[in-house]
mmCIF file of C-alpha atoms in Angstrom:
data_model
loop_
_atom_site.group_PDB
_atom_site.id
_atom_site.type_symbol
_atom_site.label_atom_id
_atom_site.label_comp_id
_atom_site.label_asym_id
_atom_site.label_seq_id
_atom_site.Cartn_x
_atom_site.Cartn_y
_atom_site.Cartn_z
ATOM 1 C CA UNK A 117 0.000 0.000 0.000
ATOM 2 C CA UNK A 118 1.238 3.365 -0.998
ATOM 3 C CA UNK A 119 2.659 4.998 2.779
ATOM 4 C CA UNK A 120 0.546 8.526 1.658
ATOM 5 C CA UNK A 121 -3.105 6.365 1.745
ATOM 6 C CA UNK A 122 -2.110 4.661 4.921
ATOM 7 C CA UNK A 123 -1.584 8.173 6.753
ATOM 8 C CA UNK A 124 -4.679 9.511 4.945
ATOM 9 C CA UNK A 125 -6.704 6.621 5.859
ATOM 10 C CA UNK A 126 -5.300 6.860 9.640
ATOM 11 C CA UNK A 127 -5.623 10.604 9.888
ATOM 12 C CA UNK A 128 -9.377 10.335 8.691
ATOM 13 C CA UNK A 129 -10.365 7.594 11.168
ATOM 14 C CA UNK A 130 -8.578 8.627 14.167
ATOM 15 C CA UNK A 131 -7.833 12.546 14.542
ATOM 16 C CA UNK A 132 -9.911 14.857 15.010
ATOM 17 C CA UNK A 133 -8.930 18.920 15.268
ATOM 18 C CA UNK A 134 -10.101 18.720 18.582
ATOM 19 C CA UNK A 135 -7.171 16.781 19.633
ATOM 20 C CA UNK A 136 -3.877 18.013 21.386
ATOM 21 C CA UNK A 137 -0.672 16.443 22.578
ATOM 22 C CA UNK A 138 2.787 17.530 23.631
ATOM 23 C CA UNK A 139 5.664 14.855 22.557
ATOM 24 C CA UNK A 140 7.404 16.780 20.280
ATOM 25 C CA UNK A 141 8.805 19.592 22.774
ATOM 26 C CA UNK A 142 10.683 16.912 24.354
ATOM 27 C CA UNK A 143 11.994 15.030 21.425
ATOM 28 C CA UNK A 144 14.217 17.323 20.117
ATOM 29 C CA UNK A 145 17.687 15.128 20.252
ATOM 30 C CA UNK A 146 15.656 13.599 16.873
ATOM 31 C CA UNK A 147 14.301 16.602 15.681
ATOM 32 C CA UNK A 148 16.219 15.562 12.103
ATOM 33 C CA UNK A 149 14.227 12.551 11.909
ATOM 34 C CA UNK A 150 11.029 13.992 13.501
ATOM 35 C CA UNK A 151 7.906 15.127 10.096
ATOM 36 C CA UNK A 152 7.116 18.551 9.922
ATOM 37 C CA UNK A 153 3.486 17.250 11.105
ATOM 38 C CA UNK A 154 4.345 15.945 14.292
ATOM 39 C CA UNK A 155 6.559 18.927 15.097
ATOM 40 C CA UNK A 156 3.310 20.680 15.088
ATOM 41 C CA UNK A 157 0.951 18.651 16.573
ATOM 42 C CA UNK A 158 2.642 15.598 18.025
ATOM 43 C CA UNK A 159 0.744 13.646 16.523
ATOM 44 C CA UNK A 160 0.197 10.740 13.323
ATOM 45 C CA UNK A 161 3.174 10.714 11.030
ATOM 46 C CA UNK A 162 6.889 10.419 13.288
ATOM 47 C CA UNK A 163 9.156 9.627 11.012
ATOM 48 C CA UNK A 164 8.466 9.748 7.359
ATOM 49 C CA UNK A 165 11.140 6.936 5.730
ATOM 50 C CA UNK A 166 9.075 5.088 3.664
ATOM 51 C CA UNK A 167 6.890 5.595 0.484
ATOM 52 C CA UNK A 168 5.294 2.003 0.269
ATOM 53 C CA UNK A 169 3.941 0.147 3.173
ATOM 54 C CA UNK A 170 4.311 -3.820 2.870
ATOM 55 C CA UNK A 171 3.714 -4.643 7.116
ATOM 56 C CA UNK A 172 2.913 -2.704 9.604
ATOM 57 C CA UNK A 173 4.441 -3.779 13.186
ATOM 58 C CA UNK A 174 2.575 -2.769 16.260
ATOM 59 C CA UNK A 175 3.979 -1.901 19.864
ATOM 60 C CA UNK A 176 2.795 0.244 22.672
ATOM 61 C CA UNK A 177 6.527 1.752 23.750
ATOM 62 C CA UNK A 178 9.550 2.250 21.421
ATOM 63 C CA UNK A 179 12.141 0.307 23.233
ATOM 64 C CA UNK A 180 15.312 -0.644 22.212
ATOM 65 C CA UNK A 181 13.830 -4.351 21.890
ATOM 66 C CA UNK A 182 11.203 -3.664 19.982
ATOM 67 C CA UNK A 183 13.194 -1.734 17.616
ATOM 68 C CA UNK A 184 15.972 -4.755 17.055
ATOM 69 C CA UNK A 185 13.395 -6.835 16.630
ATOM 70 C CA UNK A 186 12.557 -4.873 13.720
ATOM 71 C CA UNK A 187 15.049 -4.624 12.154
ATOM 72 C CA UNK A 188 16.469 -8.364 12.680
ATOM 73 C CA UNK A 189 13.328 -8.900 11.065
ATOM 74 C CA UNK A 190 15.233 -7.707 7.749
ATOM 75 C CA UNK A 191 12.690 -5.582 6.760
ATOM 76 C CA UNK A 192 12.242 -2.803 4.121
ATOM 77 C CA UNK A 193 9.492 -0.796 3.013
ATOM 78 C CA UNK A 194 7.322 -1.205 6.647
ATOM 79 C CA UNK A 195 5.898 1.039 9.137
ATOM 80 C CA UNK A 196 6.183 0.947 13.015
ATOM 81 C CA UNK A 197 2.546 1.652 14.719
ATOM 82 C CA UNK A 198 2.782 3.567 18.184
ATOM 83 C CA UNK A 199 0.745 4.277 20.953
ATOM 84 C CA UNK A 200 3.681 6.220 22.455
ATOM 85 C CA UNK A 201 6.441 8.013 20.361
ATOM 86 C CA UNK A 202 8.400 7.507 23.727
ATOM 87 C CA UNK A 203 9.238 4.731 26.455
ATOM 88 C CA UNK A 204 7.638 4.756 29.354
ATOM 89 C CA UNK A 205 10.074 4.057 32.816
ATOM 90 C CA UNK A 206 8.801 5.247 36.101
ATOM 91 C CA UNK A 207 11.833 3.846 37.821
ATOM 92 C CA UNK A 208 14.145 6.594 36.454
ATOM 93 C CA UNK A 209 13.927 10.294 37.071
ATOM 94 C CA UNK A 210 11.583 10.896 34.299
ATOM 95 C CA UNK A 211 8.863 8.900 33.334
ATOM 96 C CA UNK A 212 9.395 9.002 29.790
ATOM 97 C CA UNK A 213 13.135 8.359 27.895
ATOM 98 C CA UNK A 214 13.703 8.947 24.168
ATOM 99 C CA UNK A 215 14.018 6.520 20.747
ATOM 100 C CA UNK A 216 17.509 4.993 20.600
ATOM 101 C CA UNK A 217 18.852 7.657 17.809
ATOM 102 C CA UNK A 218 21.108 5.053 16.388
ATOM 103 C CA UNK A 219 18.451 2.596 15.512
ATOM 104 C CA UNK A 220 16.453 5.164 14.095
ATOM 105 C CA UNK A 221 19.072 5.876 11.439
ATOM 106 C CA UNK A 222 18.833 2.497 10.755
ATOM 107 C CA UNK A 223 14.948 2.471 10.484
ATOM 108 C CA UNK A 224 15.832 5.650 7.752
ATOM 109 C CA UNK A 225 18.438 3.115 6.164
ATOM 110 C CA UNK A 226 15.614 0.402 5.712
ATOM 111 C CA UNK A 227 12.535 2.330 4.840
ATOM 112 C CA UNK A 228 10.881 1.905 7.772
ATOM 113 C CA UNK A 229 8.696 4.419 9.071
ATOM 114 C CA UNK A 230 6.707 5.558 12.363
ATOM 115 C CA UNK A 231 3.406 6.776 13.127
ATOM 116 C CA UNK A 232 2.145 7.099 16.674
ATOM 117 C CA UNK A 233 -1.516 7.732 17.511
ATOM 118 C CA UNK A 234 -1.820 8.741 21.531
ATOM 119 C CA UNK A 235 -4.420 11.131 22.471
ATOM 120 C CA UNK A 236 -6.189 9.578 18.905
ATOM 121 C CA UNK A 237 -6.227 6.396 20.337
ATOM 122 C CA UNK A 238 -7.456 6.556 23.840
ATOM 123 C CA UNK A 239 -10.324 8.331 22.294
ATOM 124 C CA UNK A 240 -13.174 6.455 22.617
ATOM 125 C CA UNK A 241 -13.846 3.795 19.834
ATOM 126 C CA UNK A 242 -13.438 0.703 18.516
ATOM 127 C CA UNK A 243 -9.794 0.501 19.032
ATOM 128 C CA UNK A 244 -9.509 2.463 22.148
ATOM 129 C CA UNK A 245 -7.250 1.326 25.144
ATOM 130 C CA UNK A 246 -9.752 1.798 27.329
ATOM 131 C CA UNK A 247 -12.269 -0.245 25.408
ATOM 132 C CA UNK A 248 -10.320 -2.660 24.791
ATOM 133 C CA UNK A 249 -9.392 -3.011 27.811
ATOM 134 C CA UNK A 250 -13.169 -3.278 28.718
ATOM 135 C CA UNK A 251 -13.859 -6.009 26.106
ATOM 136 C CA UNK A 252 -10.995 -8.422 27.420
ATOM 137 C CA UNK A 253 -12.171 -7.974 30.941
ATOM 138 C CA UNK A 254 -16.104 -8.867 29.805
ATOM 139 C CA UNK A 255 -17.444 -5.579 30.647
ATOM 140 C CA UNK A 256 -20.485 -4.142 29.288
ATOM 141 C CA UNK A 257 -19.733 -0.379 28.236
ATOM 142 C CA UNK A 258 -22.418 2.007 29.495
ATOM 143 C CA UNK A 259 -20.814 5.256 28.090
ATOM 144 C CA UNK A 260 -17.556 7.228 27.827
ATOM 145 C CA UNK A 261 -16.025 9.765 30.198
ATOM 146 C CA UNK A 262 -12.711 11.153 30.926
ATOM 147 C CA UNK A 263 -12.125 14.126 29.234
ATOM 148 C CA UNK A 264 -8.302 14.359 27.868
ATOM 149 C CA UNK A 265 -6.328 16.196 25.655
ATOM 150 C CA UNK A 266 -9.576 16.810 23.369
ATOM 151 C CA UNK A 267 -11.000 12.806 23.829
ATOM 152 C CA UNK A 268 -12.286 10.909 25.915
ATOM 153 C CA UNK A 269 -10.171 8.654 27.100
ATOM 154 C CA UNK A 270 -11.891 6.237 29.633
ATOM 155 C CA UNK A 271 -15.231 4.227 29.921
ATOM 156 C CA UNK A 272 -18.055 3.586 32.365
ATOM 157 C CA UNK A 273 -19.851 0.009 32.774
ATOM 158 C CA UNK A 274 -21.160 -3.026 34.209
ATOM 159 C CA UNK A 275 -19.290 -6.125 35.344
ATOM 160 C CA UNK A 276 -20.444 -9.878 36.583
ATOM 161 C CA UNK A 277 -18.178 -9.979 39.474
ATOM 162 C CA UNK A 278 -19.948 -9.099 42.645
ATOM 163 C CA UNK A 279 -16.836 -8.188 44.862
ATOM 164 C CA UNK A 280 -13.623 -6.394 44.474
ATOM 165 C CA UNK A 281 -12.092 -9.857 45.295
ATOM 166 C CA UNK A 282 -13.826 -11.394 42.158
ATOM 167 C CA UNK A 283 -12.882 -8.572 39.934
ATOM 168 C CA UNK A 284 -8.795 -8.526 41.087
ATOM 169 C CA UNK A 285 -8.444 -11.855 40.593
ATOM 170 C CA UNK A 286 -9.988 -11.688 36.722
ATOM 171 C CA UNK A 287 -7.823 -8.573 36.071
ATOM 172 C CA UNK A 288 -4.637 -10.662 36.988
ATOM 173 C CA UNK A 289 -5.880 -13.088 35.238
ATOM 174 C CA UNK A 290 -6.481 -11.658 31.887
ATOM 175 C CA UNK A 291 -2.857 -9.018 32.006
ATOM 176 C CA UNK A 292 -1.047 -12.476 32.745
ATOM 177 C CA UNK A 293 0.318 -11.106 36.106
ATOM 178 C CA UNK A 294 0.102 -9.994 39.128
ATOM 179 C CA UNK A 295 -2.105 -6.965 39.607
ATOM 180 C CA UNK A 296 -2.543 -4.082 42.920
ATOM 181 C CA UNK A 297 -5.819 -3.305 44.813
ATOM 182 C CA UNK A 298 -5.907 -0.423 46.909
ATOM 183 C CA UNK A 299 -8.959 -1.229 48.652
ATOM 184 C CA UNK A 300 -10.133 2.153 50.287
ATOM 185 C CA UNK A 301 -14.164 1.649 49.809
ATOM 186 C CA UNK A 302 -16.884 -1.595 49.947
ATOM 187 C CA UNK A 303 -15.679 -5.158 48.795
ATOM 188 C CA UNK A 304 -18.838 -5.010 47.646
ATOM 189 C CA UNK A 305 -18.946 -3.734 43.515
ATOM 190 C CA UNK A 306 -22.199 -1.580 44.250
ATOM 191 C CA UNK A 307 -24.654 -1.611 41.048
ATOM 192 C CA UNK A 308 -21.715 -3.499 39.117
ATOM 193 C CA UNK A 309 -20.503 -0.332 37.783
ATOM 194 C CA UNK A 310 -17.186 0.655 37.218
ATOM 195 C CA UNK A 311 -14.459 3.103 35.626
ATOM 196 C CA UNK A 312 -11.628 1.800 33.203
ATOM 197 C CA UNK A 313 -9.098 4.243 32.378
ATOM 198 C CA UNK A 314 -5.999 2.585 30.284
ATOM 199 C CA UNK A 315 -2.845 3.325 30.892
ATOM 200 C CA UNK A 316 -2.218 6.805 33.214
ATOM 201 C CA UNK A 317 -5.621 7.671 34.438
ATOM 202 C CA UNK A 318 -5.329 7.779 37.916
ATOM 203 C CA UNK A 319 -6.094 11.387 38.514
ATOM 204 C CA UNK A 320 -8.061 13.399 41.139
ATOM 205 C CA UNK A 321 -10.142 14.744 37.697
ATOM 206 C CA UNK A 322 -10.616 10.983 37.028
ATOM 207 C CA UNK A 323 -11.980 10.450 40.335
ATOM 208 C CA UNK A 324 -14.324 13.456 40.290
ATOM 209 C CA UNK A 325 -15.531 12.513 37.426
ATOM 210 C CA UNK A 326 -16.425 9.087 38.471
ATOM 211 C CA UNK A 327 -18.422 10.912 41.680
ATOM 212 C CA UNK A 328 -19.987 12.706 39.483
ATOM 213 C CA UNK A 329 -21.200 9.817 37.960
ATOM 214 C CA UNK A 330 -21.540 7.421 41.044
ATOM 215 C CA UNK A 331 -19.137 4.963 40.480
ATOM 216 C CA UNK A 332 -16.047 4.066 43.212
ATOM 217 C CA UNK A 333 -14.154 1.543 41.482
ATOM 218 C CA UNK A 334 -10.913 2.197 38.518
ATOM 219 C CA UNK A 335 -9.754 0.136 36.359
ATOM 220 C CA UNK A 336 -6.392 1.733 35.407
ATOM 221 C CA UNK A 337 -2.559 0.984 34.274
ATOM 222 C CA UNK A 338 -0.289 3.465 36.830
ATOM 223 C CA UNK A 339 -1.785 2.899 40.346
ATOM 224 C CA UNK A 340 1.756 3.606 42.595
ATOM 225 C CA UNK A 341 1.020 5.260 45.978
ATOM 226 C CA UNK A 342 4.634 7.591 46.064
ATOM 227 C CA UNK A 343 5.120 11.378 46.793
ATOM 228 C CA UNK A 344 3.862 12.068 42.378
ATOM 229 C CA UNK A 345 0.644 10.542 43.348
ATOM 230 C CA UNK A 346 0.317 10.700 47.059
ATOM 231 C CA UNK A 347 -2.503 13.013 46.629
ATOM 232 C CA UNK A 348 -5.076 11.308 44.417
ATOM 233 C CA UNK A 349 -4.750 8.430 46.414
ATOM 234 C CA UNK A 350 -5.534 10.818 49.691
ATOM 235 C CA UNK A 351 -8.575 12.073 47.604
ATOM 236 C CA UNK A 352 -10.044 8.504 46.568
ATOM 237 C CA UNK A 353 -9.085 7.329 50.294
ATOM 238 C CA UNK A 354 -11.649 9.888 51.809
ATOM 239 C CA UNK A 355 -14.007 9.329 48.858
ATOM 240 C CA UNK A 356 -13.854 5.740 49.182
ATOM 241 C CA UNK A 357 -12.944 4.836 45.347
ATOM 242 C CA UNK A 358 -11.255 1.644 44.558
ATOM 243 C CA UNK A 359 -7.973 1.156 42.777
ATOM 244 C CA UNK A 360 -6.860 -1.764 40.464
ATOM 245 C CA UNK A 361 -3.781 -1.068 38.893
ATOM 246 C CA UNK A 362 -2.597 -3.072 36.603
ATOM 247 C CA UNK A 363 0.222 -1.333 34.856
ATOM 248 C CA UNK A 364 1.011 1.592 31.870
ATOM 249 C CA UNK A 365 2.008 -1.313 29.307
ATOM 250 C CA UNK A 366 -0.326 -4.188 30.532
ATOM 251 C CA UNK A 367 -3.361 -2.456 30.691
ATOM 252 C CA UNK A 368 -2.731 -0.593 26.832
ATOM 253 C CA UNK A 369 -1.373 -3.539 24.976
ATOM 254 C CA UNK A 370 -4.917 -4.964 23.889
ATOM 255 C CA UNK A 371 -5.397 -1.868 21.811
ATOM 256 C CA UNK A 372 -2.488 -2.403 19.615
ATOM 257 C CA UNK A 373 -2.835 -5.790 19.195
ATOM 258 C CA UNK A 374 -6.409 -4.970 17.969
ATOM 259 C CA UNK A 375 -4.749 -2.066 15.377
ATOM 260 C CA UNK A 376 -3.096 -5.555 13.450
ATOM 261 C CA UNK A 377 -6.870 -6.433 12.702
ATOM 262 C CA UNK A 378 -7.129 -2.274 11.606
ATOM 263 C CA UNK A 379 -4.326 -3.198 9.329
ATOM 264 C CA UNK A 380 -4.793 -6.489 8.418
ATOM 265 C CA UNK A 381 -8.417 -5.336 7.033
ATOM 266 C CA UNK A 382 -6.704 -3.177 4.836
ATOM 267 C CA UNK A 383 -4.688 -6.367 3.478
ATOM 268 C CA UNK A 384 -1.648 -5.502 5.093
ATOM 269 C CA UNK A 385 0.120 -7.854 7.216
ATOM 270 C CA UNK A 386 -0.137 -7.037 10.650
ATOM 271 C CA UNK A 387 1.675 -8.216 13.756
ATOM 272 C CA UNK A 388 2.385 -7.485 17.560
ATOM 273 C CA UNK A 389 5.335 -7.260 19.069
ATOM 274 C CA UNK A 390 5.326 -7.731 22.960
ATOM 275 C CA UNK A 391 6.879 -5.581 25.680
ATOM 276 C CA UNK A 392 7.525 -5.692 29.557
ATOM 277 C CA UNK A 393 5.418 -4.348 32.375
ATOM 278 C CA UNK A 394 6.980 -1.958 34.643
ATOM 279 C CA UNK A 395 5.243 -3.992 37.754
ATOM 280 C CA UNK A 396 6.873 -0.562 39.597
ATOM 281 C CA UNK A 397 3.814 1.287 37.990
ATOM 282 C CA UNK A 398 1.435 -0.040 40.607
#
């Protein structure tokens, strides 16, 4: 597939002018590799390398071993899908740390390009993290909420499990590891409800928002209790709100391995390539 319909097609089903986000201003050690676009907006189109698509490769973080695995692959003329245009590590002093620039050269050298699609795709939708997330954990969306960045990034809905026993266990079950409950309201899951936000939603506007809406349980990726965070957790302590976290990475992954079917319906091989949790996230 030409590389100019792919970005078309992904531009038209995913951003909207509504939508804002902030990556570029801190990715400035590849500002030679970086598309005028994203420059702009931070968004779609990273690096433009390639002007035929043949596979598209999905992955929620840009590490180093996702991008070897790339290019052991001995690939030309492919595309790198994105959630983040960064790698997430809440161990260091930052939370986010930079492409390796070297294997982006090489990336350049093979025609292979990047597109990332954040704030786009934690929008609500069919291939939204937070949907996704809700589909794998068998929860019946009610609606959307979460304002973010110009979508809305989280859902609201119904689950089977009866206690916040019932519904820790299934989330560990279905990331494939250990997950954390912060248990400050009811064992009890009162109406069934619940909030899923993906990924980095534990915020005191998430929480108001789910008061506002009568729901005390989140579903979310980053759940740590440290000095960053020490005040949302005071806040959904005295409100009595729930916490499962079950990591940035864990908890976003289903939506990129749903963007191979995106691609694949477009008859273009698709295929996922898997990451590590940073179990320090919750």
């Amino acid at each position: 597939m030409r590389a100019i319909d792919l970005y078309y097609k992904l531009e038209k089903d995913f951003i909207t002018n509504e939508m804002n986000d902030t990556w570029a201003i801190f990715m400035t050690k590849l500002d030679c590799y970086l598309s005028k676009n994203f420059k702009e907006r931070s968004m779609g189109l990273v690096c433009d390398f390639t002007n035929e698509i043949e596979k598209v490769y999905c992955a929620v973080f840009p590490t180093k071993e996702v991008l070897k695995s790339i290019i052991d692959d001995g690939v030309k003329n492919s595309m790198l899908f994105l959630h983040h245009p960064s790698i997430w590590d809440i161990r260091g002093e930052k939370s986010f740390y930079q492409m390796d620039k070297e294997l982006i050269e090489k990336f350049k050298e093979n025609k292979i390009s990047i597109y990332n699609l954040h704030v786009p795709l934690d929008n609500f939708g069919e291939y939204s993290t937070s949907k996704t997330l809700a589909d794998i954990l068998d929860i019946e969306i009610e609606k959307p909420f979460k304002n973010y960045c110009g979508a809305l990034s989280g859902v609201i809905g119904k689950t089977a499990c009866k206690t916040m026993e019932e519904l820790h266990n299934k989330f560990s079950k279905v990331l494939g590891h250990d997950t954390k409950l912060y248990l400050y309201g009811n064992n009890h899951i009162k109406d069934e409800r619940v909030a899923i936000v993906a990924g980095g939603g534990n915020s005191i506007e998430t929480a108001k928002e789910m008061i506002e809406n009568n729901v005390n349980i989140l579903i979310t990726g980053v759940s740590i209790n440290n000095k960053k965070y020490s005040e949302v957790h005071e806040f959904e302590e005295k409100n009595h709100i729930n916490i499962l976290g079950g990591t940035h990475y864990s908890t976003e992954k289903f939506a990129c391995q749903k963007m191979c079917i995106y691609f694949q319906n477009l008859g273009i091989p698709s295929c996922f390539i898997e990451g590590e949790p940073v179990y320090e996230d919750m």
